[in-house]
Amino acid sequence: ITMGSIAGLERFDSPGKGRALRVTRPFKVGELLYSTPAYTFVLSLNERGFNCEFCFTRKEKLARCGKCKKAFYCNVKCQKEDWAMHKLECSAMIAFKENWCPSEISRLVARILAKKVGQLIKDDTIYVEDVDNEKREMHEADVFGLHRFFSKHLKLPDHKDLLTLFSQVACNGFTIEDDELSNMGTAIYPDVALINHSCCPSVIVTNKGTSAEVRAVQNMKPGDEVLISYIDVLYPTDDLNNRLRETYYFTCDCRDCKNKSKDKEKLKVRKRSDPIEPEVISNMVRYARKTIREFRAVKHTKNILSELLEMCEQSLEEMGAVFDEANVYMLHVMYQAMGVCLYMEDPEGALTYGEKIIKHYSKLYPPFSLNVSSMYLKLGRLYMGLERRSAGVSAFKKAMAIMEVAHGKDHFYLTELCKEMAQK
C-alpha cells in the first residue's frame, strides 16, 4: 500500500479501530487529500454498451470486442489495456451464451486472483464463522459461480480461502457511481480501505473514471482523522448501527451515534393537540422497517410497476397518520416511489415526490452530501424535460455548489452540467 508517498497524510493505529489515516497539515473544504487508481475494477453488466469497460467513459458509438461482441471500448487503446482482465470473461461468454451469469463480486474476485492477490485489503480479520448464514449462502453461491465461469483461466485457492476473500471483498469493495448515484461498477482501492467510518465524515470519496478521489468536506487541522461514511447516513442511530454490524462487523461511536442527537428530527412525528403515545410511535417504526424490507424483496420480482407504486402510496398513507412528512421513513418510501415514477416515465409524478424529498434532505444529510446533489440533478433534469427551464437551472446550480466541493471544480460531470444548463 502506497500511502507513505502522499504528502500531508500518515497512517496510525486508532484505538479499537486498527489501521487508520490522519492529516499532518490543514486541509480546507473541497481540497483534494489524494487520488488513487483502482487495484482492480469491473463495470456492471447493465452498463455494458453505454460505458467503456476500461475507463468507464460514457459515450455514443463505442467499439465492441470482435470476439464476444459483449464488451465495449472507447478505442483500440482501451481494449488492449483491458485485455488481461477481459480475457477472463470473453471466451466463457461465448461458450455459456445467455447462461453466463456470474455475480459482480465473483467477477471482481476473479480479477483480484488474476492479479495474484497479496495482502491487499484492510487486514481486519473477518472470521468466516462471524458471517451469518444468509451471507455465507450468498458467498457459497459466488464461489460456485467463480468455479463455473472462471476456472478455465484461473488457478483457484481452496474453498475456505475463497470464502474469506469474498468476505473481505464484500467489506472493502467500493461502488463506483455516476452523478445521480446509479451503480456503474465495483472497485478495490487499498488506499481508501484504510479510511474508517463516521456518520459525521470529514472527507468524501468520488470517482474520476476508475480512480478514486478523496476531498475534505470539513476544514481539517493536523492530527484530524480522515473519516468517510460507509453507508447512507439518513437513518436513525439504531438502523445505522444494525446496518454497520451486518455489513462491516462493527458499530459506530461518532458523536451523533453516542448522543443520538439527530434521532428526534429523523423520526419526526405529526404535531397533534393530543400527543401521540410512544407505543403508537414504536409500532409505526416497526411497520416502517418491515415495509422497507418487503419493498426491497419485491422490487425486482414485481413486473407490474403500478403495483409497486400502490405499495408505496399505501404505506405513506399508513405512516402519514403518525409520522411527519420530514420523517426519514416517509422520505425513504417517497424516494422509492419517485424511482418507480421515473421508471414508468411519469416525470410529473416523479417531480411531486422529488420536491417533497429535497425540502428535508438538505437538513438531514451532512454538508456536501452526494445524496443531496444527486437529488438536485434528478430534479433539474425533470424540470428541463418538462420545459421548466428556470426551475431546472436553479436546481442544477444547487447541485453544482455541492459537486464543486465533492468532485472538484474541474470534474467532467461539472463540464457536462454547464452544457446541460446552456441548452435551450
GROMACS .gro file of C-alpha atoms in nm:
model
  424
    1ILE     CA    1   0.000   0.000   0.000
    2THR     CA    2   0.149   0.328  -0.118
    3MET     CA    3   0.017   0.560   0.149
    4GLY     CA    4   0.366   0.667   0.259
    5SER     CA    5   0.417   0.866  -0.058
    6ILE     CA    6   0.124   1.104  -0.012
    7ALA     CA    7   0.217   1.439   0.141
    8GLY     CA    8   0.007   1.564   0.431
    9LEU     CA    9  -0.117   1.220   0.539
   10GLU     CA   10   0.004   0.945   0.768
   11ARG     CA   11  -0.112   0.605   0.885
   12PHE     CA   12  -0.158   0.543   1.256
   13ASP     CA   13  -0.315   0.284   1.485
   14SER     CA   14  -0.653   0.403   1.606
   15PRO     CA   15  -0.755   0.255   1.945
   16GLY     CA   16  -1.024  -0.009   1.885
   17LYS     CA   17  -1.033   0.055   1.509
   18GLY     CA   18  -0.697  -0.073   1.385
   19ARG     CA   19  -0.524   0.092   1.092
   20ALA     CA   20  -0.634   0.445   1.021
   21LEU     CA   21  -0.537   0.762   0.839
   22ARG     CA   22  -0.489   1.119   0.965
   23VAL     CA   23  -0.378   1.452   0.818
   24THR     CA   24  -0.047   1.614   0.911
   25ARG     CA   25  -0.133   1.957   0.767
   26PRO     CA   26  -0.452   2.165   0.740
   27PHE     CA   27  -0.697   2.089   0.457
   28LYS     CA   28  -0.980   2.325   0.356
   29VAL     CA   29  -1.331   2.221   0.250
   30GLY     CA   30  -1.314   2.100  -0.112
   31GLU     CA   31  -0.938   2.039  -0.107
   32LEU     CA   32  -0.810   1.713  -0.257
   33LEU     CA   33  -0.630   1.496   0.000
   34TYR     CA   34  -0.527   1.235  -0.256
   35SER     CA   35  -0.625   1.049  -0.570
   36THR     CA   36  -0.564   0.676  -0.616
   37PRO     CA   37  -0.604   0.432  -0.905
   38ALA     CA   38  -0.813   0.118  -0.854
   39TYR     CA   39  -0.618  -0.201  -0.783
   40THR     CA   40  -0.882  -0.368  -0.994
   41PHE     CA   41  -1.239  -0.287  -1.103
   42VAL     CA   42  -1.532  -0.422  -1.301
   43LEU     CA   43  -1.806  -0.246  -1.500
   44SER     CA   44  -2.161  -0.354  -1.408
   45LEU     CA   45  -2.330  -0.571  -1.670
   46ASN     CA   46  -2.623  -0.332  -1.709
   47GLU     CA   47  -2.380  -0.051  -1.804
   48ARG     CA   48  -2.238  -0.254  -2.094
   49GLY     CA   49  -2.277  -0.079  -2.427
   50PHE     CA   50  -2.309   0.262  -2.261
   51ASN     CA   51  -1.968   0.287  -2.092
   52CYS     CA   52  -1.616   0.183  -2.187
   53GLU     CA   53  -1.519  -0.135  -1.994
   54PHE     CA   54  -1.172   0.003  -1.926
   55CYS     CA   55  -1.203   0.375  -1.845
   56PHE     CA   56  -1.581   0.389  -1.773
   57THR     CA   57  -1.626   0.684  -2.012
   58ARG     CA   58  -1.990   0.713  -2.117
   59LYS     CA   59  -2.030   0.794  -2.483
   60GLU     CA   60  -2.217   0.717  -2.803
   61LYS     CA   61  -2.068   0.480  -3.060
   62LEU     CA   62  -1.834   0.264  -2.857
   63ALA     CA   63  -1.636  -0.005  -3.042
   64ARG     CA   64  -1.715  -0.361  -2.936
   65CYS     CA   65  -1.497  -0.666  -2.881
   66GLY     CA   66  -1.487  -0.855  -3.211
   67LYS     CA   67  -1.486  -1.194  -3.035
   68CYS     CA   68  -1.764  -1.190  -2.775
   69LYS     CA   69  -1.943  -0.876  -2.907
   70LYS     CA   70  -2.045  -0.805  -2.546
   71ALA     CA   71  -1.773  -0.569  -2.420
   72PHE     CA   72  -1.745  -0.211  -2.546
   73TYR     CA   73  -1.450   0.030  -2.559
   74CYS     CA   74  -1.363   0.391  -2.648
   75ASN     CA   75  -1.094   0.275  -2.887
   76VAL     CA   76  -0.828   0.009  -2.952
   77LYS     CA   77  -0.605   0.153  -2.678
   78CYS     CA   78  -0.868   0.095  -2.406
   79GLN     CA   79  -0.942  -0.250  -2.548
   80LYS     CA   80  -0.572  -0.353  -2.537
   81GLU     CA   81  -0.529  -0.217  -2.184
   82ASP     CA   82  -0.832  -0.418  -2.070
   83TRP     CA   83  -0.748  -0.747  -2.242
   84ALA     CA   84  -0.569  -0.906  -1.942
   85MET     CA   85  -0.897  -0.875  -1.748
   86HIS     CA   86  -1.147  -0.915  -2.032
   87LYS     CA   87  -0.992  -1.245  -2.143
   88LEU     CA   88  -1.114  -1.394  -1.812
   89GLU     CA   89  -1.468  -1.349  -1.947
   90CYS     CA   90  -1.451  -1.329  -2.326
   91SER     CA   91  -1.442  -1.697  -2.430
   92ALA     CA   92  -1.664  -1.802  -2.138
   93MET     CA   93  -1.936  -1.558  -2.251
   94ILE     CA   94  -1.923  -1.713  -2.599
   95ALA     CA   95  -1.935  -2.069  -2.459
   96PHE     CA   96  -2.211  -2.014  -2.199
   97LYS     CA   97  -2.419  -1.770  -2.410
   98GLU     CA   98  -2.721  -1.650  -2.208
   99ASN     CA   99  -2.628  -1.888  -1.923
  100TRP     CA  100  -2.323  -1.675  -1.841
  101CYS     CA  101  -2.432  -1.510  -1.517
  102PRO     CA  102  -2.161  -1.464  -1.252
  103SER     CA  103  -2.234  -1.209  -0.977
  104GLU     CA  104  -2.049  -0.878  -0.983
  105ILE     CA  105  -1.849  -0.979  -0.675
  106SER     CA  106  -1.741  -1.307  -0.845
  107ARG     CA  107  -1.625  -1.106  -1.146
  108LEU     CA  108  -1.427  -0.874  -0.919
  109VAL     CA  109  -1.272  -1.162  -0.721
  110ALA     CA  110  -1.166  -1.330  -1.048
  111ARG     CA  111  -0.979  -1.011  -1.138
  112ILE     CA  112  -0.813  -0.992  -0.797
  113LEU     CA  113  -0.696  -1.354  -0.833
  114ALA     CA  114  -0.575  -1.287  -1.187
  115LYS     CA  115  -0.357  -1.009  -1.047
  116LYS     CA  116  -0.208  -1.252  -0.792
  117VAL     CA  117  -0.356  -1.105  -0.477
  118GLY     CA  118  -0.112  -1.027  -0.199
  119GLN     CA  119  -0.227  -0.879   0.130
  120LEU     CA  120  -0.436  -0.617  -0.036
  121ILE     CA  121  -0.733  -0.549   0.166
  122LYS     CA  122  -0.764  -0.394   0.510
  123ASP     CA  123  -0.647  -0.679   0.730
  124ASP     CA  124  -0.918  -0.666   0.995
  125THR     CA  125  -0.951  -1.041   1.004
  126ILE     CA  126  -1.303  -1.149   0.931
  127TYR     CA  127  -1.354  -1.497   1.061
  128VAL     CA  128  -1.578  -1.683   0.824
  129GLU     CA  129  -1.763  -1.807   1.136
  130ASP     CA  130  -1.878  -1.446   1.202
  131VAL     CA  131  -2.059  -1.433   0.871
  132ASP     CA  132  -2.431  -1.502   0.918
  133ASN     CA  133  -2.594  -1.792   0.736
  134GLU     CA  134  -2.769  -1.585   0.474
  135LYS     CA  135  -2.441  -1.414   0.381
  136ARG     CA  136  -2.250  -1.739   0.390
  137GLU     CA  137  -2.501  -1.893   0.146
  138MET     CA  138  -2.454  -1.594  -0.084
  139HIS     CA  139  -2.075  -1.629  -0.070
  140GLU     CA  140  -2.108  -2.005  -0.134
  141ALA     CA  141  -2.312  -1.926  -0.447
  142ASP     CA  142  -2.048  -1.669  -0.552
  143VAL     CA  143  -1.769  -1.926  -0.506
  144PHE     CA  144  -1.970  -2.172  -0.718
  145GLY     CA  145  -2.006  -1.902  -0.986
  146LEU     CA  146  -1.632  -1.841  -0.976
  147HIS     CA  147  -1.561  -2.212  -1.034
  148ARG     CA  148  -1.824  -2.241  -1.304
  149PHE     CA  149  -1.734  -1.936  -1.511
  150PHE     CA  150  -1.366  -1.863  -1.439
  151SER     CA  151  -1.183  -2.187  -1.353
  152LYS     CA  152  -1.055  -2.228  -1.708
  153HIS     CA  153  -0.838  -1.917  -1.676
  154LEU     CA  154  -0.753  -1.918  -1.306
  155LYS     CA  155  -0.586  -2.141  -1.053
  156LEU     CA  156  -0.835  -2.107  -0.768
  157PRO     CA  157  -0.736  -2.121  -0.399
  158ASP     CA  158  -0.913  -2.373  -0.173
  159HIS     CA  159  -1.273  -2.324  -0.064
  160LYS     CA  160  -1.211  -2.174   0.282
  161ASP     CA  161  -0.963  -1.917   0.147
  162LEU     CA  162  -1.209  -1.821  -0.124
  163LEU     CA  163  -1.488  -1.768   0.132
  164THR     CA  164  -1.255  -1.544   0.333
  165LEU     CA  165  -1.160  -1.349   0.021
  166PHE     CA  166  -1.529  -1.299  -0.069
  167SER     CA  167  -1.599  -1.173   0.285
  168GLN     CA  168  -1.308  -0.929   0.260
  169VAL     CA  169  -1.414  -0.805  -0.081
  170ALA     CA  170  -1.776  -0.764   0.040
  171CYS     CA  171  -1.642  -0.538   0.319
  172ASN     CA  172  -1.384  -0.348   0.117
  173GLY     CA  173  -1.528  -0.335  -0.234
  174PHE     CA  174  -1.618   0.017  -0.339
  175THR     CA  175  -1.916   0.100  -0.558
  176ILE     CA  176  -1.840   0.335  -0.848
  177GLU     CA  177  -2.142   0.558  -0.903
  178ASP     CA  178  -2.243   0.817  -1.160
  179ASP     CA  179  -2.355   1.173  -1.083
  180GLU     CA  180  -2.706   1.050  -0.990
  181LEU     CA  181  -2.563   0.772  -0.770
  182SER     CA  182  -2.654   0.490  -1.011
  183ASN     CA  183  -2.420   0.194  -0.973
  184MET     CA  184  -2.166   0.176  -1.259
  185GLY     CA  185  -1.933  -0.087  -1.119
  186THR     CA  186  -1.722  -0.206  -0.826
  187ALA     CA  187  -1.355  -0.149  -0.749
  188ILE     CA  188  -1.087  -0.222  -0.491
  189TYR     CA  189  -0.890   0.077  -0.359
  190PRO     CA  190  -0.640  -0.036  -0.093
  191ASP     CA  191  -0.562   0.329  -0.007
  192VAL     CA  192  -0.931   0.404   0.053
  193ALA     CA  193  -0.984   0.084   0.256
  194LEU     CA  194  -0.762   0.243   0.524
  195ILE     CA  195  -1.022   0.511   0.597
  196ASN     CA  196  -1.251   0.446   0.894
  197HIS     CA  197  -1.624   0.520   0.914
  198SER     CA  198  -1.807   0.806   1.082
  199CYS     CA  199  -2.165   0.929   1.046
  200CYS     CA  200  -2.010   1.282   1.057
  201PRO     CA  201  -1.747   1.230   0.783
  202SER     CA  202  -1.451   1.465   0.733
  203VAL     CA  203  -1.398   1.358   0.370
  204ILE     CA  204  -1.591   1.225   0.073
  205VAL     CA  205  -1.478   0.978  -0.193
  206THR     CA  206  -1.580   1.037  -0.555
  207ASN     CA  207  -1.463   0.882  -0.881
  208LYS     CA  208  -1.291   1.019  -1.186
  209GLY     CA  209  -1.313   0.736  -1.437
  210THR     CA  210  -1.200   0.434  -1.238
  211SER     CA  211  -0.978   0.633  -0.996
  212ALA     CA  212  -1.095   0.740  -0.651
  213GLU     CA  213  -1.051   1.097  -0.523
  214VAL     CA  214  -1.070   1.193  -0.156
  215ARG     CA  215  -1.171   1.552  -0.070
  216ALA     CA  216  -1.233   1.734   0.256
  217VAL     CA  217  -1.595   1.818   0.341
  218GLN     CA  218  -1.494   1.981   0.671
  219ASN     CA  219  -1.197   2.206   0.744
  220MET     CA  220  -0.931   1.974   0.884
  221LYS     CA  221  -0.640   2.054   1.117
  222PRO     CA  222  -0.321   1.848   1.168
  223GLY     CA  223  -0.395   1.529   1.363
  224ASP     CA  224  -0.760   1.503   1.249
  225GLU     CA  225  -0.857   1.152   1.141
  226VAL     CA  226  -0.969   1.101   0.781
  227LEU     CA  227  -1.325   0.961   0.805
  228ILE     CA  228  -1.587   0.867   0.543
  229SER     CA  229  -1.938   0.732   0.587
  230TYR     CA  230  -1.959   0.372   0.464
  231ILE     CA  231  -2.339   0.379   0.444
  232ASP     CA  232  -2.630   0.614   0.376
  233VAL     CA  233  -2.650   0.817   0.700
  234LEU     CA  234  -3.010   0.931   0.658
  235TYR     CA  235  -3.149   0.678   0.906
  236PRO     CA  236  -3.183   0.677   1.288
  237THR     CA  237  -2.890   0.557   1.503
  238ASP     CA  238  -3.020   0.203   1.566
  239ASP     CA  239  -3.080   0.140   1.197
  240LEU     CA  240  -2.735   0.274   1.106
  241ASN     CA  241  -2.563   0.054   1.361
  242ASN     CA  242  -2.761  -0.255   1.262
  243ARG     CA  243  -2.654  -0.195   0.904
  244LEU     CA  244  -2.288  -0.141   1.002
  245ARG     CA  245  -2.292  -0.454   1.219
  246GLU     CA  246  -2.445  -0.666   0.942
  247THR     CA  247  -2.215  -0.544   0.666
  248TYR     CA  248  -1.891  -0.439   0.834
  249TYR     CA  249  -1.898  -0.614   1.175
  250PHE     CA  250  -1.867  -0.301   1.395
  251THR     CA  251  -2.083  -0.023   1.538
  252CYS     CA  252  -2.018   0.349   1.522
  253ASP     CA  253  -1.924   0.568   1.818
  254CYS     CA  254  -1.923   0.908   1.644
  255ARG     CA  255  -2.078   1.197   1.839
  256ASP     CA  256  -2.413   1.164   1.656
  257CYS     CA  257  -2.437   0.794   1.742
  258LYS     CA  258  -2.325   0.840   2.104
  259ASN     CA  259  -2.586   1.102   2.190
  260LYS     CA  260  -2.843   1.001   1.924
  261SER     CA  261  -2.871   1.377   1.869
  262LYS     CA  262  -3.043   1.360   1.531
  263ASP     CA  263  -3.293   1.083   1.604
  264LYS     CA  264  -3.573   1.314   1.717
  265GLU     CA  265  -3.552   1.509   1.393
  266LYS     CA  266  -3.516   1.193   1.181
  267LEU     CA  267  -3.819   1.030   1.346
  268LYS     CA  268  -4.030   1.344   1.338
  269VAL     CA  269  -4.389   1.282   1.442
  270ARG     CA  270  -4.702   1.474   1.335
  271LYS     CA  271  -4.800   1.763   1.557
  272ARG     CA  272  -5.133   1.691   1.724
  273SER     CA  273  -5.319   1.862   2.005
  274ASP     CA  274  -5.323   1.527   2.190
  275PRO     CA  275  -4.960   1.397   2.165
  276ILE     CA  276  -4.916   1.056   2.003
  277GLU     CA  277  -4.844   0.773   2.250
  278PRO     CA  278  -4.482   0.641   2.250
  279GLU     CA  279  -4.617   0.288   2.191
  280VAL     CA  280  -4.800   0.402   1.876
  281ILE     CA  281  -4.476   0.558   1.751
  282SER     CA  282  -4.261   0.250   1.816
  283ASN     CA  283  -4.521   0.029   1.644
  284MET     CA  284  -4.512   0.258   1.342
  285VAL     CA  285  -4.130   0.245   1.334
  286ARG     CA  286  -4.157  -0.135   1.328
  287TYR     CA  287  -4.413  -0.114   1.047
  288ALA     CA  288  -4.185   0.123   0.851
  289ARG     CA  289  -3.882  -0.107   0.879
  290LYS     CA  290  -4.091  -0.404   0.774
  291THR     CA  291  -4.229  -0.211   0.474
  292ILE     CA  292  -3.879  -0.112   0.363
  293ARG     CA  293  -3.762  -0.475   0.386
  294GLU     CA  294  -4.065  -0.602   0.195
  295PHE     CA  295  -4.027  -0.342  -0.077
  296ARG     CA  296  -3.662  -0.437  -0.119
  297ALA     CA  297  -3.762  -0.802  -0.158
  298VAL     CA  298  -4.037  -0.750  -0.420
  299LYS     CA  299  -3.872  -0.460  -0.606
  300HIS     CA  300  -3.703  -0.694  -0.854
  301THR     CA  301  -3.978  -0.954  -0.879
  302LYS     CA  302  -4.289  -0.745  -0.935
  303ASN     CA  303  -4.322  -0.682  -1.306
  304ILE     CA  304  -4.619  -0.457  -1.258
  305LEU     CA  305  -4.476  -0.118  -1.168
  306SER     CA  306  -4.816   0.024  -1.082
  307GLU     CA  307  -4.837  -0.237  -0.802
  308LEU     CA  308  -4.507  -0.113  -0.660
  309LEU     CA  309  -4.635   0.243  -0.671
  310GLU     CA  310  -4.951   0.133  -0.496
  311MET     CA  311  -4.742  -0.032  -0.221
  312CYS     CA  312  -4.559   0.298  -0.169
  313GLU     CA  313  -4.875   0.506  -0.165
  314GLN     CA  314  -5.043   0.270   0.079
  315SER     CA  315  -4.755   0.271   0.327
  316LEU     CA  316  -4.718   0.651   0.301
  317GLU     CA  317  -5.083   0.684   0.392
  318GLU     CA  318  -5.046   0.442   0.683
  319MET     CA  319  -4.727   0.607   0.817
  320GLY     CA  320  -4.858   0.958   0.750
  321ALA     CA  321  -5.116   0.913   1.025
  322VAL     CA  322  -4.830   0.916   1.280
  323PHE     CA  323  -4.517   1.046   1.103
  324ASP     CA  324  -4.445   1.395   0.976
  325GLU     CA  325  -4.355   1.428   0.607
  326ALA     CA  326  -3.994   1.500   0.712
  327ASN     CA  327  -3.965   1.162   0.889
  328VAL     CA  328  -3.686   0.961   0.723
  329TYR     CA  329  -3.907   0.655   0.675
  330MET     CA  330  -4.157   0.869   0.484
  331LEU     CA  331  -3.868   1.010   0.278
  332HIS     CA  332  -3.734   0.659   0.209
  333VAL     CA  333  -4.067   0.543   0.069
  334MET     CA  334  -4.112   0.867  -0.130
  335TYR     CA  335  -3.767   0.808  -0.283
  336GLN     CA  336  -3.872   0.457  -0.388
  337ALA     CA  337  -4.198   0.596  -0.530
  338MET     CA  338  -4.002   0.858  -0.723
  339GLY     CA  339  -3.783   0.583  -0.869
  340VAL     CA  340  -4.089   0.387  -0.981
  341CYS     CA  341  -4.237   0.701  -1.144
  342LEU     CA  342  -3.909   0.763  -1.332
  343TYR     CA  343  -3.913   0.403  -1.447
  344MET     CA  344  -4.275   0.437  -1.559
  345GLU     CA  345  -4.180   0.753  -1.749
  346ASP     CA  346  -4.409   0.970  -1.539
  347PRO     CA  347  -4.199   1.287  -1.488
  348GLU     CA  348  -4.478   1.482  -1.315
  349GLY     CA  349  -4.528   1.205  -1.058
  350ALA     CA  350  -4.151   1.184  -1.000
  351LEU     CA  351  -4.132   1.563  -0.952
  352THR     CA  352  -4.412   1.565  -0.695
  353TYR     CA  353  -4.217   1.320  -0.479
  354GLY     CA  354  -3.878   1.478  -0.552
  355GLU     CA  355  -3.988   1.826  -0.447
  356LYS     CA  356  -4.110   1.693  -0.113
  357ILE     CA  357  -3.790   1.492  -0.056
  358ILE     CA  358  -3.543   1.772  -0.130
  359LYS     CA  359  -3.707   2.006   0.125
  360HIS     CA  360  -3.585   1.776   0.403
  361TYR     CA  361  -3.274   1.610   0.255
  362SER     CA  362  -3.064   1.924   0.281
  363LYS     CA  363  -3.143   1.948   0.655
  364LEU     CA  364  -3.091   1.579   0.736
  365TYR     CA  365  -2.772   1.498   0.547
  366PRO     CA  366  -2.426   1.629   0.641
  367PRO     CA  367  -2.293   1.921   0.431
  368PHE     CA  368  -2.181   1.844   0.073
  369SER     CA  369  -2.367   1.514   0.056
  370LEU     CA  370  -2.391   1.336  -0.279
  371ASN     CA  371  -2.741   1.221  -0.181
  372VAL     CA  372  -2.844   1.586  -0.189
  373SER     CA  373  -2.657   1.683  -0.509
  374SER     CA  374  -2.788   1.378  -0.697
  375MET     CA  375  -3.145   1.467  -0.596
  376TYR     CA  376  -3.099   1.825  -0.725
  377LEU     CA  377  -2.963   1.679  -1.052
  378LYS     CA  378  -3.262   1.447  -1.091
  379LEU     CA  379  -3.499   1.739  -1.027
  380GLY     CA  380  -3.308   1.967  -1.265
  381ARG     CA  381  -3.328   1.709  -1.543
  382LEU     CA  382  -3.700   1.656  -1.480
  383TYR     CA  383  -3.770   2.033  -1.492
  384MET     CA  384  -3.567   2.068  -1.812
  385GLY     CA  385  -3.757   1.777  -1.969
  386LEU     CA  386  -4.085   1.948  -1.881
  387GLU     CA  387  -3.953   2.276  -2.026
  388ARG     CA  388  -3.950   2.446  -1.685
  389ARG     CA  389  -3.614   2.600  -1.757
  390SER     CA  390  -3.565   2.847  -1.472
  391ALA     CA  391  -3.656   2.583  -1.210
  392GLY     CA  392  -3.414   2.344  -1.386
  393VAL     CA  393  -3.125   2.589  -1.384
  394SER     CA  394  -3.187   2.674  -1.020
  395ALA     CA  395  -3.178   2.302  -0.920
  396PHE     CA  396  -2.862   2.249  -1.130
  397LYS     CA  397  -2.690   2.542  -0.954
  398LYS     CA  398  -2.765   2.389  -0.614
  399ALA     CA  399  -2.623   2.055  -0.732
  400MET     CA  400  -2.320   2.236  -0.866
  401ALA     CA  401  -2.241   2.407  -0.535
  402ILE     CA  402  -2.212   2.064  -0.369
  403MET     CA  403  -2.032   1.894  -0.660
  404GLU     CA  404  -1.764   2.165  -0.681
  405VAL     CA  405  -1.662   2.059  -0.330
  406ALA     CA  406  -1.720   1.683  -0.362
  407HIS     CA  407  -1.595   1.623  -0.719
  408GLY     CA  408  -1.363   1.924  -0.764
  409LYS     CA  409  -1.431   2.218  -0.997
  410ASP     CA  410  -1.258   2.058  -1.296
  411HIS     CA  411  -1.455   1.729  -1.293
  412PHE     CA  412  -1.616   1.635  -1.625
  413TYR     CA  413  -1.956   1.599  -1.450
  414LEU     CA  414  -1.945   1.976  -1.392
  415THR     CA  415  -1.841   2.048  -1.751
  416GLU     CA  416  -2.136   1.834  -1.868
  417LEU     CA  417  -2.368   2.014  -1.627
  418CYS     CA  418  -2.268   2.355  -1.765
  419LYS     CA  419  -2.357   2.225  -2.112
  420GLU     CA  420  -2.695   2.099  -1.988
  421MET     CA  421  -2.769   2.439  -1.831
  422ALA     CA  422  -2.683   2.619  -2.154
  423GLN     CA  423  -2.914   2.404  -2.368
  424LYS     CA  424  -3.216   2.587  -2.498
   0.00000   0.00000   0.00000
